[in-house]
Amino acid sequence: MTLDLVPVLPELLVVAAAVAVLMWGVFVQRDTTRDGFVIAIVAMVAAIVALGAIGGDRRLAFDGLFVLDRFAVFTKIMILLAAIFTASMSVDFLEREKIGRFEYPALVLFATLGMMLMVSSNSFLSLYLGLELQSLSLYVLAAYHRDSTRAVEAGLKYFVLGALASGLLLYGISLVYGFAGTTAFGPLAQLLGSGGATAKIGVIIGLVFVMAGLAFKISAVPFHMWTPDVYEGAPTPVTAFFSSAPKVAAMALFMRVLEGPFVHLFVEWRQVVVALSIASMVVGSFAAISQSNIKRLMAYSAIGHVGFALVGLAAGGAIGVQAVLVYLSIYLVMVVGTFAVILSMRRKGAMVERLDDLAGLGKTSPMLAFVMGVLMFSMAGIPPMAGFWGKFYVFMAAVQRGLWPLAIIGVLTSVVAAFYYLRIVKIMYFDEPVDGLDRVLGRPVALVMAVATVGVLALTFIPGPLLAGAKTAAMALFPAAG
Amino acid sequence: MIETFIFYMYATILVASAVMVISARNPVHSVLFLILCFFNAAGLFVLLGAEFLAMVLVVVYVGAVAVLFLFVVMMLDINLARAREGMMAYLPTGAVVGLVLLAELVVVFSNWGFAPHIAAEVQAPMAAYAHLTNTDALGHLLYTRYVYLFQISGLLLLVAMVGTILLTLRRRPGVRKQTIADQVARSSRSVEVRKVPTGGGV
């Protein structure tokens, strides 16, 4: 058996960088946090280039445990971009708060690696290990600021609940393995397609447990309890990372599992996805209304957005997957930009994170307010902003596949959600200004903010390339149809 | 014949020491009986032809876990008299729960059976590796077919290690630590040997 390492080249780059960051940090006797970030970002950019060079047709590696197809390439590029942007925003924050340590970029790299392995998994074994690699790194990152009680609490909560979710997932996987006799995705799909009727009920129970475990990772209601506390307690750049890359990775994994091995159980898993979706949309919209902390607000916003993305998944098929990918890409741009704004919310050198702190921002720092305004309009899904197109595609997919009620609930809850996004705009432009925020803006943060704003505007007016990319990526999950 | 004898020997000691684990008054004795339990279970695995499991059981459970337990038990000051308080109050509920579990186990095992085709697969799950010892067979699989998973598991352990160090290691000034290099580098002149007369002092 020869070892084909070409499909895992991007992952190898990321691993090598992570180990290099650790070695450099241990052996160089000075603060190497900044060097670590440089190594990490260079490696991730190199990984994107490598993905572009290799990407294309479906390739298996490691005896079918690993798969690289257009779907994986598309989501990996999204994950890497999110990681690059959030990592570059972290440098200034860590230095200003004086909590910079070289393990931070290494853990970001390991988490990113875990996500890349997740979206490329072609067996439940590789799925689980990738997921754990990601989660373990994220638990540590959540508690990274160990002198802050809130951060430690966030890390602990995340760890305990995450371990529970992993337990559910493993239980589901073992049930599926017990009843189907294989953990590989391909044979599993064949087996379920051929109608192994006696084993079916056991597999379905296993499927439900697997979905519960994965729903925890995307923080879909009712598995969302950890989200607000973790988002609030973790250091802000970590929160930015949490709400971007892992969400994309877990959603992509959700799609790969449901549309891959379980594609023939569509009727069964669709009910679960619809229930998760409705609950997430409702809780995400209504619970966010009473929040006064912007990080908590973003947590509920993330829950709501996951609910909208799940609408597309419930629609199913290539069209549904395409809609989810479009939605996630747009969400990624918006959420990274919003966190860039949140990161620049400091008054007299200290971070502030209450909504009231934004009051009068339109007068004190008009550029910041403009950026935030654009992002909030987009998040709310006001036409013609990019966020509207994201919602448009998932709802259209749902309607085309006959899920009228789901689409209607989605539209209604997005109207409710629009309230709290627009309230931020109102606070910024119409409330009496309090003391202005500090006007120092780190260069990377300003850059990310600019990229995100331009990104949102670009996706608003020229969504074509994204749609086409998402379409080819979605088709890769359905080799028979394409 | 001898096999049966050995089985019953291991099994009896196993069950007896398991009972001692929960009934010994001294928690250190409990842990020691637990170690005896593990050894006997390992013996049973050897009888089954699963020598790898036996080795892992001894290395991991006896070598690491039980010793860790021992440390914890010796360091924590557990008041047994207080732990046993309310024993009579909990006994009825505990007994009911135990009986229900026992009844369920009886129901499960009285209907237990393998699908006919499983019976053939149980003995030689991997035909290609039938002639190897199971340590060999596991190694063959782990380092070829599943090398990918093996490597990711290694990364997972690395992350666990990095995380532990990140969250717990604190560099405090003024802590007296042993510096082995300094100790080794001491010259012989820093030590003086003197003859001290009895009762005379230095």
XYZ file of C-alpha atoms in Angstrom:
684
model
C 0.000 0.000 0.000
C 1.471 3.319 -0.984
C 0.753 6.393 1.030
C -0.732 9.206 -1.035
C 0.011 12.325 0.982
C -0.963 14.891 -1.643
C -4.610 15.275 -0.519
C -3.507 16.008 3.051
C -0.836 18.521 2.063
C -2.769 21.518 3.472
C -3.245 19.696 6.775
C 0.436 18.788 6.872
C 1.320 22.452 6.429
C -0.907 23.419 9.336
C 0.484 20.675 11.581
C 4.043 21.611 10.732
C 3.311 25.237 11.550
C 1.680 24.326 14.872
C 4.677 22.260 15.923
C 7.038 24.967 14.684
C 5.208 27.575 16.772
C 5.527 25.383 19.851
C 9.225 24.688 19.267
C 9.991 28.331 18.552
C 8.156 29.364 21.686
C 9.946 26.859 23.879
C 13.467 27.413 22.621
C 13.528 31.162 22.043
C 13.899 32.963 25.334
C 11.581 35.886 24.746
C 7.941 36.631 24.064
C 7.223 34.885 20.788
C 3.465 35.415 20.565
C 3.754 37.735 17.595
C 6.161 35.406 15.758
C 3.749 32.570 16.429
C 0.907 34.469 14.810
C 3.073 35.288 11.799
C 4.000 31.616 11.368
C 0.369 30.578 11.834
C -1.016 33.044 9.320
C 1.669 32.286 6.731
C 0.979 28.570 7.101
C -2.752 29.013 6.736
C -2.325 31.158 3.646
C -0.005 28.474 2.265
C -2.669 25.876 3.055
C -5.226 27.847 1.063
C -2.804 28.041 -1.873
C -2.174 24.301 -1.589
C -5.914 23.642 -1.539
C -6.305 25.719 -4.670
C -3.522 23.779 -6.360
C -4.713 20.292 -5.385
C -8.443 20.933 -5.283
C -10.727 19.444 -7.779
C -11.877 15.928 -8.232
C -12.689 13.629 -5.406
C -9.625 11.908 -3.952
C -9.410 9.450 -1.111
C -6.447 9.010 1.169
C -5.454 6.741 4.043
C -7.499 3.762 3.016
C -10.643 5.786 2.526
C -10.605 7.475 5.916
C -9.973 10.889 4.395
C -11.679 12.483 1.426
C -10.845 15.625 -0.488
C -13.572 16.813 -2.825
C -14.832 20.197 -3.958
C -17.112 20.391 -0.943
C -14.146 19.917 1.397
C -12.053 22.421 -0.542
C -14.783 25.054 -0.393
C -15.447 24.673 3.333
C -11.759 24.395 4.173
C -11.053 27.671 2.438
C -13.875 29.252 4.440
C -12.507 27.815 7.677
C -8.956 28.932 6.922
C -10.050 32.433 5.977
C -12.063 32.758 9.183
C -9.114 31.492 11.196
C -6.713 33.881 9.468
C -8.931 36.900 10.075
C -9.710 36.113 13.698
C -6.072 35.234 14.414
C -4.848 38.492 12.969
C -7.330 40.388 15.128
C -6.063 38.622 18.250
C -2.483 39.912 18.249
C -3.230 43.455 19.388
C -5.805 42.334 21.924
C -3.448 39.873 23.578
C -0.635 42.389 23.721
C -2.820 45.121 25.163
C -4.318 42.821 27.784
C -0.808 41.443 28.446
C -1.923 37.844 28.163
C 0.046 36.957 25.059
C 1.551 33.476 25.097
C 2.895 31.468 22.214
C 0.479 28.600 22.829
C -2.407 30.727 21.570
C -1.491 30.625 17.854
C -0.523 26.968 18.231
C -3.949 26.130 19.661
C -5.660 28.128 16.920
C -3.716 26.057 14.394
C -4.641 22.789 16.087
C -8.297 23.798 16.227
C -8.201 24.760 12.558
C -6.555 21.453 11.744
C -9.306 19.638 13.623
C -11.934 21.468 11.584
C -10.170 20.669 8.313
C -10.052 16.996 9.253
C -13.732 17.131 10.215
C -14.939 18.376 6.871
C -12.730 15.825 5.110
C -13.786 12.863 7.196
C -15.064 9.859 5.322
C -15.613 7.583 8.273
C -17.022 7.970 11.755
C -13.598 7.306 13.225
C -11.930 10.196 11.424
C -15.003 12.334 12.095
C -14.755 11.781 15.826
C -11.022 12.350 16.072
C -11.173 15.540 14.008
C -14.050 16.817 16.102
C -12.211 16.087 19.328
C -9.033 17.753 18.106
C -11.062 20.850 17.366
C -13.054 20.767 20.587
C -10.104 20.113 22.867
C -8.221 23.083 21.447
C -11.308 25.261 21.777
C -11.890 24.282 25.417
C -8.383 25.426 26.241
C -8.792 28.621 24.226
C -12.032 29.460 26.068
C -10.222 29.269 29.411
C -7.096 30.855 27.940
C -7.290 33.965 30.112
C -6.869 31.876 33.247
C -6.732 34.776 35.700
C -10.246 35.838 34.748
C -12.916 33.906 36.636
C -15.379 34.363 33.811
C -13.009 32.892 31.245
C -12.275 29.888 33.431
C -15.982 29.409 34.047
C -16.580 29.591 30.312
C -13.873 27.035 29.648
C -15.152 24.674 32.303
C -18.772 24.906 31.177
C -17.785 24.379 27.591
C -15.625 21.422 28.520
C -18.206 19.642 30.661
C -21.060 20.117 28.196
C -18.780 19.378 25.255
C -17.688 16.138 26.855
C -21.335 15.221 27.319
C -22.023 15.969 23.657
C -19.046 13.865 22.608
C -20.460 11.074 24.729
C -23.809 11.297 22.931
C -22.039 11.353 19.577
C -19.913 8.324 20.400
C -22.932 6.448 21.684
C -24.706 7.168 18.417
C -21.669 6.104 16.410
C -21.374 2.866 18.339
C -25.064 2.134 17.751
C -24.676 2.776 14.032
C -21.576 0.612 13.940
C -23.296 -2.096 15.942
C -26.294 -2.276 13.650
C -24.634 -1.567 10.311
C -21.270 -3.213 10.906
C -19.210 -0.435 9.359
C -18.067 3.070 10.190
C -17.071 4.052 6.658
C -19.438 6.512 4.979
C -19.519 4.911 1.528
C -20.458 1.364 2.537
C -22.894 2.744 5.111
C -24.767 4.683 2.437
C -24.875 1.591 0.228
C -26.120 -0.559 3.075
C -28.876 1.851 4.066
C -29.786 2.361 0.416
C -30.216 -1.357 -0.157
C -32.728 -1.356 2.700
C -31.257 -3.460 5.482
C -34.685 -3.311 7.057
C -33.975 -5.305 10.201
C -31.114 -3.074 11.208
C -32.856 0.147 10.325
C -34.446 1.082 13.644
C -31.154 0.708 15.482
C -29.383 2.831 12.906
C -32.060 5.503 13.228
C -31.616 5.671 16.996
C -27.881 5.945 16.431
C -28.479 8.669 13.856
C -30.512 10.690 16.354
C -27.702 10.507 18.912
C -25.126 11.494 16.298
C -27.291 14.465 15.359
C -27.656 15.499 18.999
C -23.885 15.451 19.404
C -23.362 17.504 16.269
C -26.195 19.909 17.144
C -24.281 20.740 20.301
C -21.282 21.764 18.251
C -23.307 24.118 16.069
C -25.193 25.308 19.192
C -28.646 24.551 17.807
C -31.501 24.740 20.313
C -32.046 22.733 22.579
C -28.297 22.074 22.761
C -27.372 25.759 22.967
C -27.168 26.281 26.745
C -23.407 26.738 26.776
C -23.279 29.330 24.025
C -24.155 32.634 25.779
C -21.966 31.979 28.810
C -19.003 30.791 26.792
C -19.287 33.669 24.315
C -19.484 36.184 27.131
C -16.749 34.708 29.288
C -14.115 33.849 26.708
C -11.672 36.558 25.590
C -13.221 38.519 22.714
C -10.891 37.314 19.904
C -11.582 33.750 21.036
C -15.310 34.473 20.881
C -14.824 35.817 17.369
C -13.057 32.591 16.445
C -15.781 30.469 18.102
C -18.582 32.133 16.233
C -16.931 31.857 12.827
C -14.769 28.881 11.861
C -16.120 26.106 14.142
C -19.688 26.914 13.130
C -18.813 26.499 9.461
C -16.898 23.299 10.155
C -19.637 21.738 12.251
C -22.350 22.707 9.760
C -20.265 21.264 6.932
C -19.787 18.085 8.922
C -23.525 17.955 9.591
C -24.162 18.154 5.848
C -21.510 15.590 5.012
C -22.939 13.097 7.489
C -26.609 13.603 6.685
C -26.251 13.862 2.917
C -23.558 11.158 2.819
C -24.066 7.926 4.772
C -27.583 8.815 5.895
C -28.876 10.216 2.623
C -31.351 7.353 2.356
C -32.760 8.151 5.791
C -33.734 11.624 4.554
C -37.317 11.347 5.780
C -36.131 10.381 9.249
C -33.471 13.024 9.767
C -35.439 15.779 8.166
C -37.899 15.858 11.079
C -35.041 16.334 13.528
C -33.450 19.082 11.451
C -36.786 20.887 11.103
C -37.323 20.754 14.870
C -33.786 22.000 15.581
C -34.196 24.728 13.007
C -37.504 26.084 14.309
C -36.349 25.994 17.929
C -33.065 27.734 17.077
C -34.728 30.451 15.041
C -37.303 31.177 17.741
C -34.895 31.144 20.691
C -32.230 33.035 18.747
C -34.688 35.796 17.913
C -36.629 36.192 21.122
C -33.943 35.576 23.725
C -31.624 38.112 22.127
C -34.096 40.951 22.634
C -33.426 41.323 26.350
C -29.629 41.146 26.141
C -27.542 44.150 27.081
C -24.101 42.619 26.593
C -23.029 42.626 22.969
C -21.128 39.340 23.194
C -24.171 37.587 24.658
C -26.245 39.198 21.938
C -23.870 37.774 19.336
C -24.259 34.356 20.946
C -28.015 34.406 20.493
C -27.522 35.860 17.049
C -25.280 32.880 16.209
C -27.972 30.503 17.475
C -30.524 32.227 15.273
C -28.251 32.118 12.233
C -27.646 28.410 12.758
C -31.418 27.980 12.762
C -31.674 29.757 9.400
C -28.842 27.688 7.955
C -30.598 24.524 9.123
C -33.635 25.553 7.048
C -31.476 24.961 3.997
C -30.300 21.622 5.335
C -33.892 20.582 6.012
C -34.635 21.308 2.372
C -31.925 18.795 1.527
C -30.456 17.840 -1.787
C -27.846 19.769 -3.730
C -30.016 22.868 -3.723
C -30.290 22.848 0.062
C -26.574 22.262 0.566
C -25.785 25.073 -1.847
C -28.083 27.426 0.066
C -26.452 26.508 3.372
C -22.971 27.106 1.956
C -23.996 30.498 0.609
C -25.601 31.374 3.909
C -22.537 30.320 5.886
C -20.127 32.259 3.671
C -22.137 35.447 4.061
C -22.552 34.863 7.787
C -18.808 34.371 8.121
C -18.012 37.723 6.531
C -20.592 39.527 8.668
C -19.636 37.937 11.951
C -15.904 38.519 11.477
C -16.582 42.189 10.694
C -18.889 42.588 13.678
C -16.291 41.165 16.008
C -13.699 43.516 14.554
C -15.994 46.348 15.655
C -16.541 44.785 19.083
C -12.773 44.405 19.490
C -12.296 48.101 18.846
C -14.836 49.011 21.539
C -12.574 50.266 24.285
C -12.856 53.255 26.523
C -9.784 54.649 28.305
C -7.872 51.507 27.366
C -10.349 49.010 28.842
C -12.665 46.763 26.833
C -16.337 47.670 27.068
C -19.002 45.313 25.824
C -22.377 46.777 26.787
C -24.797 47.865 24.109
C -25.146 51.276 25.805
C -21.448 51.867 25.267
C -22.212 52.236 21.584
C -24.524 55.201 22.209
C -23.879 58.126 19.920
C -21.168 56.316 18.016
C -22.504 57.911 14.846
C -21.279 61.285 16.114
C -18.127 60.282 17.979
C -16.640 57.885 15.427
C -18.680 57.923 12.218
C -16.574 55.365 10.326
C -16.931 52.716 13.012
C -20.651 53.419 13.210
C -20.981 53.157 9.438
C -19.226 49.779 9.367
C -21.343 48.480 12.228
C -24.458 49.857 10.576
C -23.756 48.076 7.296
C -23.054 44.819 9.130
C -26.182 45.073 11.289
C -28.427 45.796 8.299
C -26.892 42.789 6.610
C -27.262 40.572 9.695
C -30.910 41.563 9.951
C -31.407 40.554 6.340
C -32.696 43.889 5.105
C -32.773 43.870 1.294
C -30.637 44.380 -0.677
C -27.819 43.596 1.782
C -25.838 40.350 1.535
C -27.547 38.899 4.603
C -30.849 39.141 2.796
C -29.554 37.024 -0.085
C -28.312 34.388 2.342
C -31.763 34.106 3.884
C -33.392 34.326 0.458
C -31.516 31.268 -0.806
C -32.250 29.062 2.213
C -35.920 30.006 2.217
C -36.192 29.484 -1.549
C -34.590 26.049 -1.160
C -37.129 25.214 1.545
C -40.039 26.412 -0.583
C -38.852 24.478 -3.631
C -38.720 21.307 -1.591
C -42.195 21.904 -0.201
C -41.311 23.172 3.250
C -43.650 26.178 3.197
C -44.337 26.318 6.942
C -40.617 26.300 7.783
C -39.939 29.156 5.382
C -42.811 31.177 6.834
C -41.573 30.657 10.402
C -38.122 31.672 9.185
C -39.382 34.914 7.693
C -41.379 35.746 10.828
C -38.501 35.104 13.205
C -36.121 37.080 11.032
C -38.481 40.034 11.380
C -38.243 39.665 15.166
C -34.476 39.342 14.907
C -34.320 42.476 12.797
C -35.552 44.372 15.855
C -32.434 43.867 17.899
C -30.034 44.384 15.043
C -31.726 47.630 14.135
C -31.809 48.648 17.792
C -27.995 48.714 17.677
C -28.190 51.057 14.695
C -30.675 53.203 16.605
C -28.401 53.288 19.687
C -25.467 54.317 17.524
C -27.176 57.060 15.592
C -30.036 58.400 17.681
C -29.016 58.023 21.319
C -27.231 60.781 23.198
C -23.498 60.236 22.951
C -21.729 59.022 26.070
C -17.958 59.417 26.330
C -16.548 58.512 22.928
C -14.719 55.264 22.446
C -10.945 55.301 22.125
C -9.979 56.219 18.595
C -6.935 53.984 18.412
C -7.622 51.168 16.009
C -5.111 48.369 15.617
C -4.001 48.033 12.010
C -5.051 44.362 11.634
C -8.455 45.063 13.184
C -8.994 48.005 10.867
C -7.944 45.849 7.929
C -10.346 43.056 8.860
C -13.105 45.593 9.308
C -12.428 47.023 5.868
C -12.276 43.573 4.259
C -15.533 42.542 5.920
C -17.351 45.710 4.885
C -16.100 45.460 1.322
C -16.956 41.752 1.427
C -20.512 42.365 2.534
C -20.986 45.059 -0.099
C -19.376 42.879 -2.781
C -21.593 39.908 -1.917
C -24.546 42.263 -1.979
C -23.972 43.420 -5.539
C -22.028 40.572 -7.178
C -23.087 37.318 -5.497
C -22.458 35.342 -8.719
C -19.026 33.821 -8.018
C -20.062 32.709 -4.527
C -23.213 31.087 -5.859
C -21.282 29.254 -8.551
C -18.608 28.119 -6.082
C -21.206 26.913 -3.599
C -23.008 25.064 -6.369
C -19.966 23.058 -7.494
C -19.156 22.378 -3.845
C -22.687 21.158 -3.186
C -22.699 18.958 -6.297
C -19.604 17.183 -4.967
C -21.709 15.666 -2.183
C -24.010 14.103 -4.752
C -21.744 12.320 -7.214
C -24.621 10.317 -8.663
C -26.714 13.345 -9.554
C -23.890 15.417 -10.992
C -8.445 -29.731 33.289
C -5.655 -27.443 34.428
C -7.279 -24.657 32.420
C -10.534 -25.054 34.302
C -8.688 -25.032 37.569
C -6.821 -21.834 36.677
C -10.002 -20.178 35.477
C -11.789 -20.890 38.726
C -8.783 -19.760 40.725
C -8.622 -16.400 38.939
C -12.377 -15.980 38.934
C -12.767 -16.743 42.628
C -9.954 -14.425 43.658
C -11.332 -11.756 41.333
C -14.818 -11.842 42.815
C -13.537 -12.115 46.372
C -11.197 -9.178 46.005
C -13.949 -7.167 44.302
C -16.094 -7.743 47.367
C -13.184 -6.678 49.556
C -12.789 -3.446 47.549
C -16.190 -2.252 48.661
C -16.213 -3.764 52.125
C -12.695 -3.027 53.442
C -12.682 -0.477 56.249
C -9.415 1.099 55.251
C -9.514 2.849 51.840
C -5.854 2.021 51.217
C -6.746 -1.665 51.589
C -9.583 -1.123 49.113
C -7.172 0.207 46.511
C -4.774 -2.677 47.103
C -7.614 -5.145 46.599
C -8.534 -3.265 43.438
C -5.026 -3.897 42.147
C -5.434 -7.584 42.954
C -8.715 -7.465 41.019
C -6.991 -6.028 37.957
C -4.270 -8.673 38.039
C -6.798 -11.470 38.183
C -8.864 -9.970 35.392
C -5.656 -9.800 33.353
C -5.149 -13.482 34.076
C -8.617 -14.210 32.710
C -7.782 -12.282 29.533
C -4.665 -14.416 29.058
C -6.820 -17.516 29.360
C -9.060 -16.121 26.627
C -6.060 -15.642 24.352
C -6.268 -11.862 24.517
C -2.773 -11.262 25.797
C -2.648 -7.692 24.518
C -5.651 -6.714 26.615
C -4.062 -8.422 29.609
C -0.886 -6.405 29.179
C -2.767 -3.164 28.699
C -4.855 -3.862 31.764
C -1.757 -4.344 33.888
C 0.176 -1.439 32.405
C -2.619 1.107 32.325
C -4.855 0.149 35.219
C -2.356 -1.232 37.687
C 0.570 0.893 36.609
C -1.155 4.219 36.287
C -4.737 4.354 37.431
C -4.467 2.318 40.620
C -1.310 4.102 41.718
C -3.062 7.390 41.089
C -6.000 6.192 43.208
C -3.594 5.229 45.928
C -2.095 8.708 45.927
C -5.513 10.332 46.050
C -6.720 8.082 48.840
C -3.594 8.618 50.907
C -3.635 12.380 50.434
C -7.316 12.916 51.104
C -8.293 12.584 54.696
C -11.469 10.583 54.288
C -13.560 10.156 57.368
C -15.032 6.716 56.959
C -17.301 6.876 59.959
C -19.036 9.863 58.414
C -19.184 8.213 55.002
C -20.996 5.291 56.572
C -23.555 7.463 58.325
C -27.066 7.045 57.060
C -26.244 3.600 55.710
C -29.439 2.188 57.169
C -31.505 5.047 55.761
C -30.257 4.444 52.209
C -30.308 0.668 52.401
C -33.941 0.038 51.386
C -33.783 2.309 48.312
C -30.413 0.923 47.345
C -31.650 -2.622 47.738
C -34.682 -1.936 45.552
C -32.538 -0.384 42.807
C -30.130 -3.307 43.025
C -32.920 -5.850 42.774
C -34.457 -4.129 39.763
C -31.073 -4.110 38.003
C -30.551 -7.761 38.879
C -33.954 -8.697 37.532
C -33.271 -6.825 34.313
C -29.899 -8.511 33.914
C -31.544 -11.896 34.386
C -34.123 -11.054 31.724
C -31.421 -9.881 29.306
C -29.127 -12.834 29.776
C -31.859 -15.466 29.714
C -32.705 -14.285 26.178
C -29.130 -13.664 25.078
C -28.045 -15.054 21.772
C -25.782 -14.239 18.872
C -26.929 -14.103 15.289
C -25.773 -17.338 13.640
C -23.254 -15.699 11.302
C -21.650 -13.785 14.168
C -20.453 -16.969 15.823
C -18.074 -17.634 12.955
C -16.732 -14.111 12.974
C -16.117 -13.928 16.701
C -13.248 -16.395 16.584
C -11.286 -14.929 13.691
C -12.482 -11.434 12.946
C -9.609 -10.743 10.549
C -8.735 -13.784 8.514
C -5.515 -12.261 7.229
C -4.132 -11.892 10.717
C -5.207 -15.241 12.089
C -1.676 -16.610 12.327
C -0.344 -13.654 14.343
C -0.500 -12.999 18.055
C -3.012 -10.304 18.725
C -0.365 -7.730 19.674
C 1.179 -8.299 16.261
C -2.176 -8.135 14.527
C -3.127 -4.885 16.243
C 0.220 -3.386 15.323
C -0.194 -4.431 11.699
C -3.563 -2.690 11.504
C -2.729 0.335 13.588
C 0.396 1.324 11.701
C -0.887 0.629 8.193
C -4.604 0.933 7.655
C -5.301 3.185 10.589
C -2.072 5.162 10.644
C -4.095 8.311 9.959
C -6.209 7.823 13.073
C -3.134 6.876 15.047
C -1.437 10.128 14.093
C -4.467 12.263 14.928
C -4.703 10.570 18.310
C -1.096 11.567 18.842
C -1.951 15.165 17.990
C -4.887 15.023 20.398
C -2.568 13.977 23.202
C -0.179 16.774 22.239
C -3.009 19.304 22.447
C -4.034 17.892 25.821
C -0.479 18.326 27.048
C -0.135 21.861 25.696
C -3.498 22.770 27.202
C -2.604 21.411 30.615
C 0.671 23.304 30.671
C -0.963 26.482 29.423
C -3.712 26.403 32.030
C -1.709 25.316 35.062
C 1.971 26.198 34.748
C 2.842 29.358 36.631
C 6.308 30.822 36.792
C 6.668 32.170 40.309
C 9.816 33.972 41.368
C 11.524 32.943 44.579
C 10.565 29.274 44.448
C 13.368 26.974 45.574
C 13.690 24.367 42.887
C 16.160 21.571 42.411
C 18.637 22.436 39.670
C 20.299 19.188 38.824
C 22.930 20.804 36.616
C 24.100 22.964 39.526
C 24.254 19.997 41.834
C 26.276 17.958 39.394
C 28.610 20.873 38.713
C 29.600 21.278 42.358
C 33.295 20.721 42.779
C 34.662 18.368 45.401
C 36.181 21.357 47.206
C 32.784 22.563 48.371
C 32.562 19.528 50.620
C 34.953 19.013 53.472
C 35.410 15.762 55.356
C 36.477 16.190 58.943
C 37.364 13.826 61.644
C 35.219 14.616 64.656
C 36.312 13.321 68.027
C 33.600 11.714 70.079
C 31.879 14.259 72.260
C 34.125 17.019 70.881
C 31.878 18.669 68.274
C 33.124 20.483 65.234
